[in-house]
GROMACS .gro file of C-alpha atoms in nm:
model
  389
    1MET     CA    1  -0.001   0.016  -0.003
    2LYS     CA    2   0.120   0.332  -0.088
    3LYS     CA    3   0.204   0.596   0.167
    4LYS     CA    4   0.045   0.943   0.139
    5ILE     CA    5   0.304   1.217   0.137
    6GLY     CA    6   0.221   1.583   0.183
    7VAL     CA    7   0.465   1.804   0.001
    8LEU     CA    8   0.422   2.155   0.145
    9PHE     CA    9   0.545   2.439  -0.065
   10GLY     CA   10   0.474   2.791  -0.137
   11GLY     CA   11   0.441   3.002   0.209
   12ARG     CA   12   0.452   3.361   0.352
   13SER     CA   13   0.794   3.452   0.231
   14VAL     CA   14   1.035   3.637   0.007
   15GLU     CA   15   1.123   3.296  -0.126
   16HIS     CA   16   0.798   3.166  -0.202
   17GLU     CA   17   0.867   3.120  -0.576
   18VAL     CA   18   1.176   2.913  -0.502
   19SER     CA   19   0.976   2.696  -0.268
   20VAL     CA   20   0.708   2.665  -0.550
   21ILE     CA   21   0.991   2.555  -0.769
   22THR     CA   22   1.147   2.293  -0.480
   23GLY     CA   23   0.793   2.162  -0.442
   24MET     CA   24   0.729   2.089  -0.810
   25GLN     CA   25   1.083   1.914  -0.817
   26VAL     CA   26   1.003   1.666  -0.504
   27ILE     CA   27   0.644   1.600  -0.675
   28GLU     CA   28   0.798   1.533  -1.015
   29ASN     CA   29   1.078   1.312  -0.871
   30ILE     CA   30   0.921   1.116  -0.574
   31ASP     CA   31   0.865   0.750  -0.630
   32LYS     CA   32   0.517   0.723  -0.750
   33SER     CA   33   0.518   0.333  -0.711
   34LYS     CA   34   0.584   0.383  -0.324
   35TYR     CA   35   0.394   0.728  -0.252
   36GLU     CA   36   0.085   0.907  -0.323
   37VAL     CA   37   0.137   1.284  -0.323
   38VAL     CA   38  -0.091   1.526  -0.158
   39PRO     CA   39   0.014   1.882  -0.264
   40ILE     CA   40  -0.024   2.137  -0.011
   41PHE     CA   41   0.013   2.491  -0.126
   42ILE     CA   42   0.057   2.792   0.101
   43ASN     CA   43  -0.036   3.116  -0.078
   44LYS     CA   44   0.118   3.444  -0.017
   45ASP     CA   45  -0.189   3.533   0.202
   46GLY     CA   46  -0.107   3.233   0.427
   47LYS     CA   47  -0.399   3.025   0.338
   48TRP     CA   48  -0.338   2.649   0.281
   49LEU     CA   49  -0.485   2.466  -0.029
   50THR     CA   50  -0.471   2.147  -0.218
   51GLY     CA   51  -0.611   2.013  -0.539
   52GLU     CA   52  -0.499   1.869  -0.845
   53GLU     CA   53  -0.398   2.131  -1.034
   54LEU     CA   54  -0.114   2.198  -0.785
   55LEU     CA   55   0.052   1.916  -0.953
   56LYS     CA   56   0.133   2.071  -1.291
   57PHE     CA   57   0.402   2.353  -1.280
   58ASP     CA   58   0.221   2.518  -1.591
   59ASN     CA   59  -0.070   2.622  -1.388
   60PHE     CA   60   0.159   2.835  -1.131
   61LYS     CA   61   0.314   2.994  -1.458
   62ASN     CA   62  -0.022   3.070  -1.615
   63ASN     CA   63  -0.183   3.140  -1.261
   64ASN     CA   64  -0.442   2.899  -1.333
   65LEU     CA   65  -0.514   2.798  -0.971
   66LYS     CA   66  -0.893   2.869  -0.931
   67ASN     CA   67  -1.045   2.525  -0.825
   68LEU     CA   68  -0.824   2.464  -0.507
   69LYS     CA   69  -0.961   2.323  -0.171
   70GLU     CA   70  -0.890   2.577   0.123
   71ILE     CA   71  -0.771   2.334   0.407
   72VAL     CA   72  -0.689   2.310   0.757
   73VAL     CA   73  -0.460   2.090   0.960
   74THR     CA   74  -0.599   1.948   1.276
   75SER     CA   75  -0.437   2.042   1.606
   76LEU     CA   76  -0.535   1.695   1.762
   77TYR     CA   77  -0.236   1.479   1.852
   78ASN     CA   78  -0.160   1.198   1.626
   79ASP     CA   79  -0.457   1.307   1.409
   80ASN     CA   80  -0.272   1.296   1.050
   81LYS     CA   81  -0.560   1.429   0.847
   82ILE     CA   82  -0.640   1.759   0.686
   83TYR     CA   83  -0.974   1.903   0.647
   84SER     CA   84  -1.189   2.139   0.450
   85HIS     CA   85  -1.195   2.497   0.592
   86PRO     CA   86  -1.482   2.517   0.788
   87GLU     CA   87  -1.580   2.830   0.588
   88ASN     CA   88  -1.564   2.650   0.285
   89ILE     CA   89  -1.772   2.325   0.346
   90GLY     CA   90  -2.143   2.528   0.296
   91PHE     CA   91  -2.498   2.379   0.414
   92LEU     CA   92  -2.470   2.036   0.181
   93GLY     CA   93  -2.085   2.059   0.125
   94LYS     CA   94  -1.862   1.752   0.221
   95LYS     CA   95  -1.578   1.768   0.439
   96PHE     CA   96  -1.245   1.664   0.239
   97VAL     CA   97  -1.027   1.459   0.416
   98GLU     CA   98  -0.675   1.338   0.359
   99ASP     CA   99  -0.467   1.117   0.582
  100LEU     CA  100  -0.110   1.160   0.558
  101ASP     CA  101   0.176   0.921   0.659
  102ALA     CA  102   0.434   1.218   0.647
  103VAL     CA  103   0.499   1.553   0.521
  104PHE     CA  104   0.791   1.678   0.291
  105ILE     CA  105   0.852   2.048   0.409
  106ALA     CA  106   0.969   2.216   0.080
  107LEU     CA  107   0.914   2.565   0.216
  108HIS     CA  108   1.206   2.836   0.229
  109GLY     CA  109   1.257   3.131   0.433
  110THR     CA  110   1.044   3.279   0.703
  111ASN     CA  111   0.763   3.074   0.838
  112GLY     CA  112   0.887   2.775   0.672
  113GLU     CA  113   1.258   2.705   0.724
  114ASP     CA  114   1.307   2.879   1.097
  115GLY     CA  115   1.133   2.620   1.281
  116THR     CA  116   0.788   2.741   1.310
  117ILE     CA  117   0.613   2.497   1.061
  118GLN     CA  118   0.816   2.205   1.212
  119GLY     CA  119   0.669   2.301   1.558
  120VAL     CA  120   0.320   2.256   1.421
  121PHE     CA  121   0.418   1.916   1.292
  122GLU     CA  122   0.578   1.819   1.612
  123LEU     CA  123   0.244   1.894   1.801
  124ILE     CA  124   0.033   1.682   1.612
  125ASN     CA  125   0.297   1.404   1.589
  126ILE     CA  126   0.340   1.379   1.214
  127PRO     CA  127   0.676   1.235   1.054
  128TYR     CA  128   0.812   1.541   0.848
  129VAL     CA  129   1.108   1.580   0.614
  130SER     CA  130   1.306   1.894   0.769
  131ALA     CA  131   1.586   2.020   0.965
  132GLY     CA  132   1.371   1.962   1.300
  133VAL     CA  133   1.264   2.265   1.508
  134VAL     CA  134   1.589   2.346   1.678
  135GLY     CA  135   1.807   2.287   1.364
  136SER     CA  136   1.560   2.496   1.136
  137ALA     CA  137   1.558   2.802   1.426
  138VAL     CA  138   1.912   2.808   1.478
  139GLY     CA  139   2.011   2.779   1.113
  140MET     CA  140   1.809   3.029   1.016
  141ASP     CA  141   1.918   3.321   1.238
  142LYS     CA  142   2.261   3.387   1.125
  143ILE     CA  143   2.375   3.539   1.455
  144LEU     CA  144   2.266   3.233   1.672
  145MET     CA  145   2.403   3.007   1.407
  146LYS     CA  146   2.746   3.177   1.423
  147ASP     CA  147   2.735   3.178   1.795
  148VAL     CA  148   2.678   2.821   1.808
  149PHE     CA  149   2.923   2.761   1.529
  150LYS     CA  150   3.192   2.997   1.709
  151SER     CA  151   3.127   2.751   2.051
  152HIS     CA  152   3.212   2.431   1.880
  153GLY     CA  153   3.531   2.577   1.750
  154LEU     CA  154   3.428   2.594   1.388
  155PRO     CA  155   3.620   2.855   1.164
  156ILE     CA  156   3.429   3.166   1.095
  157VAL     CA  157   3.459   3.530   0.995
  158GLY     CA  158   3.446   3.802   1.252
  159TYR     CA  159   3.092   3.967   1.302
  160THR     CA  160   2.887   4.187   1.524
  161TRP     CA  161   2.519   4.237   1.530
  162PHE     CA  162   2.243   4.495   1.660
  163PHE     CA  163   1.897   4.530   1.666
  164ARG     CA  164   1.678   4.745   1.418
  165LYS     CA  165   1.569   4.978   1.728
  166LYS     CA  166   1.903   5.055   1.815
  167TRP     CA  167   2.000   5.178   1.490
  168ASN     CA  168   1.686   5.415   1.495
  169ASP     CA  169   1.782   5.523   1.833
  170ASP     CA  170   2.132   5.606   1.819
  171LYS     CA  171   2.302   5.518   1.455
  172GLU     CA  172   2.625   5.684   1.580
  173ALA     CA  173   2.676   5.408   1.858
  174VAL     CA  174   2.592   5.120   1.600
  175ILE     CA  175   2.826   5.268   1.338
  176SER     CA  176   3.131   5.303   1.630
  177GLN     CA  177   3.046   4.952   1.716
  178ILE     CA  178   3.113   4.801   1.391
  179GLU     CA  179   3.403   4.993   1.319
  180GLU     CA  180   3.568   4.918   1.637
  181LYS     CA  181   3.527   4.537   1.584
  182LEU     CA  182   3.553   4.506   1.203
  183ASN     CA  183   3.737   4.663   0.902
  184TYR     CA  184   3.602   4.752   0.582
  185PRO     CA  185   3.483   4.590   0.349
  186VAL     CA  186   3.189   4.436   0.510
  187PHE     CA  187   2.875   4.242   0.459
  188VAL     CA  188   2.549   4.340   0.580
  189LYS     CA  189   2.246   4.118   0.602
  190PRO     CA  190   1.921   4.049   0.783
  191ALA     CA  191   1.946   3.769   1.033
  192ASN     CA  192   1.674   3.580   0.938
  193LEU     CA  193   1.648   3.575   0.570
  194GLY     CA  194   1.825   3.389   0.260
  195SER     CA  195   1.866   3.405  -0.111
  196SER     CA  196   2.110   3.694  -0.073
  197VAL     CA  197   1.775   3.932  -0.052
  198GLY     CA  198   1.852   4.237   0.165
  199ILE     CA  199   2.227   4.152   0.166
  200SER     CA  200   2.481   4.405   0.030
  201LYS     CA  201   2.848   4.498   0.069
  202ALA     CA  202   2.973   4.792   0.206
  203LYS     CA  203   3.298   4.954   0.147
  204ASP     CA  204   3.301   5.244   0.372
  205ARG     CA  205   3.073   5.408   0.603
  206ASP     CA  206   2.859   5.566   0.337
  207GLY     CA  207   2.784   5.224   0.191
  208LEU     CA  208   2.761   5.091   0.557
  209ILE     CA  209   2.484   5.341   0.630
  210GLU     CA  210   2.285   5.247   0.305
  211SER     CA  211   2.333   4.886   0.330
  212ILE     CA  212   2.198   4.891   0.694
  213GLU     CA  213   1.885   5.104   0.580
  214VAL     CA  214   1.807   4.815   0.323
  215ALA     CA  215   1.868   4.550   0.563
  216ILE     CA  216   1.639   4.665   0.830
  217ARG     CA  217   1.327   4.665   0.594
  218TYR     CA  218   1.344   4.275   0.614
  219ASP     CA  219   1.432   4.203   0.997
  220ARG     CA  220   1.470   4.322   1.356
  221LYS     CA  221   1.816   4.199   1.390
  222ILE     CA  222   2.114   4.273   1.156
  223ILE     CA  223   2.443   4.095   1.133
  224VAL     CA  224   2.788   4.255   0.994
  225GLU     CA  225   3.034   4.013   0.867
  226GLN     CA  226   3.410   4.080   0.794
  227SER     CA  227   3.467   4.037   0.414
  228ILE     CA  228   3.700   3.804   0.288
  229GLU     CA  229   3.838   3.967  -0.037
  230ASN     CA  230   3.833   3.739  -0.359
  231PRO     CA  231   3.734   3.426  -0.209
  232ARG     CA  232   3.610   3.118  -0.343
  233GLU     CA  233   3.279   2.950  -0.232
  234ILE     CA  234   3.262   2.607  -0.163
  235ASN     CA  235   2.941   2.416  -0.085
  236CYS     CA  236   2.912   2.109   0.070
  237ALA     CA  237   2.589   1.923   0.151
  238VAL     CA  238   2.501   1.662   0.460
  239MET     CA  239   2.226   1.413   0.517
  240GLY     CA  240   2.150   1.208   0.818
  241TYR     CA  241   2.075   1.283   1.194
  242ASP     CA  242   2.249   1.249   1.502
  243ASP     CA  243   2.594   1.163   1.458
  244GLU     CA  244   2.502   0.915   1.153
  245VAL     CA  245   2.565   1.176   0.894
  246LYS     CA  246   2.731   1.175   0.545
  247ALA     CA  247   2.883   1.442   0.332
  248SER     CA  248   2.844   1.506  -0.023
  249LEU     CA  249   3.087   1.606  -0.287
  250CYS     CA  250   3.200   1.967  -0.267
  251GLU     CA  251   3.090   2.215  -0.523
  252GLU     CA  252   3.207   2.556  -0.639
  253PRO     CA  253   2.970   2.812  -0.820
  254ILE     CA  254   3.136   2.956  -1.141
  255GLY     CA  255   3.173   3.299  -1.178
  256TRP     CA  256   3.123   3.383  -0.801
  257THR     CA  257   3.303   3.704  -0.664
  258ASP     CA  258   3.147   3.871  -0.384
  259LEU     CA  259   2.768   3.806  -0.380
  260LEU     CA  260   2.549   3.559  -0.583
  261THR     CA  261   2.223   3.722  -0.661
  262TYR     CA  262   1.883   3.606  -0.629
  263GLU     CA  263   1.867   3.517  -0.995
  264ASP     CA  264   2.218   3.391  -0.980
  265LYS     CA  265   2.130   3.113  -0.758
  266TYR     CA  266   1.771   3.017  -0.889
  267VAL     CA  267   1.762   3.115  -1.262
  268ASN     CA  268   2.123   3.120  -1.415
  269SER     CA  269   2.298   2.839  -1.227
  270ASN     CA  270   2.335   2.513  -1.388
  271SER     CA  271   2.093   2.312  -1.212
  272LYS     CA  272   2.236   1.958  -1.358
  273GLY     CA  273   2.550   2.061  -1.151
  274THR     CA  274   2.780   1.952  -1.432
  275LYS     CA  275   3.144   2.094  -1.491
  276GLY     CA  276   3.095   2.417  -1.650
  277GLY     CA  277   2.810   2.642  -1.645
  278GLY     CA  278   2.688   2.724  -1.304
  279ARG     CA  279   2.898   2.507  -1.082
  280ASN     CA  280   3.172   2.266  -1.085
  281ILE     CA  281   3.109   1.928  -0.910
  282PRO     CA  282   3.336   1.817  -0.778
  283ALA     CA  283   3.515   2.139  -0.680
  284ASP     CA  284   3.855   2.192  -0.839
  285ILE     CA  285   4.044   2.172  -0.500
  286PRO     CA  286   4.299   1.930  -0.357
  287GLU     CA  287   4.182   1.583  -0.210
  288ASP     CA  288   4.299   1.687   0.153
  289LYS     CA  289   4.109   2.024   0.150
  290ALA     CA  290   3.801   1.856   0.008
  291LYS     CA  291   3.804   1.593   0.301
  292GLU     CA  292   3.843   1.868   0.556
  293ILE     CA  293   3.556   2.055   0.412
  294GLN     CA  294   3.342   1.772   0.424
  295GLU     CA  295   3.445   1.690   0.782
  296THR     CA  296   3.389   2.042   0.875
  297ALA     CA  297   3.054   2.018   0.743
  298LYS     CA  298   2.945   1.712   0.902
  299LYS     CA  299   3.056   1.881   1.237
  300SER     CA  300   2.865   2.211   1.123
  301PHE     CA  301   2.545   2.000   1.073
  302MET     CA  302   2.554   1.818   1.404
  303SER     CA  303   2.650   2.090   1.608
  304ILE     CA  304   2.283   2.280   1.545
  305ASP     CA  305   2.118   1.948   1.607
  306CYS     CA  306   2.015   1.954   1.206
  307LYS     CA  307   1.823   1.635   1.053
  308GLY     CA  308   1.773   1.553   0.687
  309ASN     CA  309   1.946   1.729   0.426
  310ALA     CA  310   2.140   2.059   0.457
  311ARG     CA  311   2.384   2.254   0.245
  312ILE     CA  312   2.686   2.416   0.417
  313ASP     CA  313   2.847   2.695   0.241
  314PHE     CA  314   3.179   2.766   0.281
  315LEU     CA  315   3.435   3.075   0.202
  316MET     CA  316   3.794   3.001   0.101
  317ASP     CA  317   4.071   3.249   0.102
  318LYS     CA  318   4.368   3.278  -0.092
  319ASP     CA  319   4.573   3.079   0.130
  320GLU     CA  320   4.314   2.814   0.121
  321ASN     CA  321   4.205   2.871   0.491
  322ILE     CA  322   3.815   2.781   0.501
  323TYR     CA  323   3.528   2.942   0.714
  324VAL     CA  324   3.196   2.827   0.738
  325ASN     CA  325   2.988   3.111   0.601
  326GLU     CA  326   2.643   2.944   0.678
  327ILE     CA  327   2.399   2.619   0.694
  328ASN     CA  328   2.108   2.609   0.452
  329THR     CA  329   1.868   2.393   0.614
  330GLN     CA  330   1.623   2.385   0.324
  331PRO     CA  331   1.859   2.440  -0.005
  332GLY     CA  332   1.706   2.511  -0.323
  333SER     CA  333   1.630   2.176  -0.506
  334ILE     CA  334   1.727   2.000  -0.191
  335ALA     CA  335   2.080   2.008  -0.342
  336TYR     CA  336   2.037   1.676  -0.509
  337TYR     CA  337   2.297   1.787  -0.753
  338LEU     CA  338   2.568   1.719  -0.494
  339TRP     CA  339   2.420   1.383  -0.430
  340GLU     CA  340   2.379   1.260  -0.790
  341PRO     CA  341   2.756   1.213  -0.871
  342MET     CA  342   2.767   0.993  -0.580
  343GLY     CA  343   2.499   0.740  -0.735
  344ILE     CA  344   2.209   0.888  -0.525
  345SER     CA  345   1.945   1.008  -0.760
  346PHE     CA  346   1.697   1.244  -0.683
  347THR     CA  347   1.434   1.021  -0.662
  348LYS     CA  348   1.660   0.814  -0.417
  349LEU     CA  349   1.755   1.141  -0.217
  350ILE     CA  350   1.370   1.179  -0.146
  351ASP     CA  351   1.324   0.850  -0.030
  352GLU     CA  352   1.637   0.847   0.233
  353LEU     CA  353   1.490   1.181   0.349
  354ILE     CA  354   1.168   1.029   0.406
  355GLU     CA  355   1.318   0.738   0.584
  356ILE     CA  356   1.541   0.971   0.806
  357ALA     CA  357   1.168   1.154   0.878
  358THR     CA  358   1.034   0.837   0.982
  359LYS     CA  359   1.340   0.708   1.200
  360VAL     CA  360   1.334   1.041   1.362
  361HIS     CA  361   0.959   1.038   1.472
  362LYS     CA  362   0.974   0.679   1.597
  363GLU     CA  363   1.246   0.769   1.814
  364LYS     CA  364   1.102   1.095   1.946
  365ASN     CA  365   0.789   0.868   2.040
  366GLN     CA  366   1.026   0.653   2.259
  367ASN     CA  367   1.044   0.947   2.520
  368MET     CA  368   0.831   0.966   2.834
  369TYR     CA  369   0.582   1.255   2.816
  370SER     CA  370   0.429   1.199   3.136
  371TYR     CA  371   0.562   1.149   3.493
  372ASP     CA  372   0.309   1.046   3.764
  373VAL     CA  373   0.333   1.233   4.103
  374ASP     CA  374   0.096   1.348   4.355
  375LEU     CA  375   0.130   1.699   4.329
  376PHE     CA  376  -0.199   1.832   4.340
  377SER     CA  377  -0.275   1.713   4.702
  378ARG     CA  378   0.016   1.905   4.811
  379VAL     CA  379  -0.104   2.250   4.699
  380GLN     CA  380  -0.406   2.436   4.838
  381PHE     CA  381  -0.569   2.762   4.711
  382GLY     CA  382  -0.807   3.008   4.851
  383GLY     CA  383  -0.606   3.282   4.896
  384SER     CA  384  -0.418   3.549   4.695
  385LYS     CA  385  -0.136   3.309   4.640
  386ALA     CA  386  -0.113   2.938   4.623
  387LYS     CA  387   0.066   2.820   4.953
  388LYS     CA  388   0.428   2.689   4.895
  389ILE     CA  389   0.483   2.314   4.825
   0.00000   0.00000   0.00000
């Protein structure tokens, strides 16, 4: 009997379109002999929708999404069902129900890659493909991520950060803080955003002010990082959970200089991952350097308690020193191009990720969630405060 897998994509995020593409790729490449796909689309207004029209990418390109059913996910524990939204059932309407064996989260960015949606499926106890609540939240917040990496002794560039309110209250204090800790040029980034949106390079104080004014439009926390001049970007994916993890081949984007734009990442790159075009796989680096990057990638993955599949991005300077730039817990196309040369097809990758999600879910349910103690009999109410135990 086929398992029903909900593929969740779209979302209220600046990375909405990227998520749709990833969701479509998962739907196209999932093993149809083993799984029945239930597409679940979150539109830009935050509505959850399903319907057969979501199985064809042309319907998104042509904006032909008119006959979708609005749905809700139950809040009941161990109830793996999705229901018609109550407002759309009507007097004679029939409630639409789907049972899900697992959910493949293909959401990118805010509200999908930051631990929020992961928490929903934790509460209702449905297996889901994702980095988990902690891994997603820490991996999304560049400040927390670097703090964790630093505590584990992983190589990172110098950085500092501040709140948007502090900038609005005292710009000179923020500028002084940055200039005391870092040298120009620097990168200014929203702490909780991906795909290069809101990120810019500042070569002097005027550029810094301009970059901050852009970044604060996207987040309340801003991180400023020391720039490494003329670096090479080397990326490596990691898959698994706990300490049972494996690293992919390394890749190097071609023509990369200071910053890959949104279009560079998702439009102009060579999605097939062959040598030439958008990226070199494997990266043209010494074997010992590739192994160092792979081992550091695995340590980075485990340091934030990540699960499933993630891509870790590195910077390498002219002396071949490496720095962990960031971890992408929901990489576009789930980074299948890094696994294919190792004999793991896109279909097999999806299969392995569903297996990991099932194992993580099974292990979670081995935990005890109740502890019997006669606590109530030892507490008395009746006054303004409860008496001490």
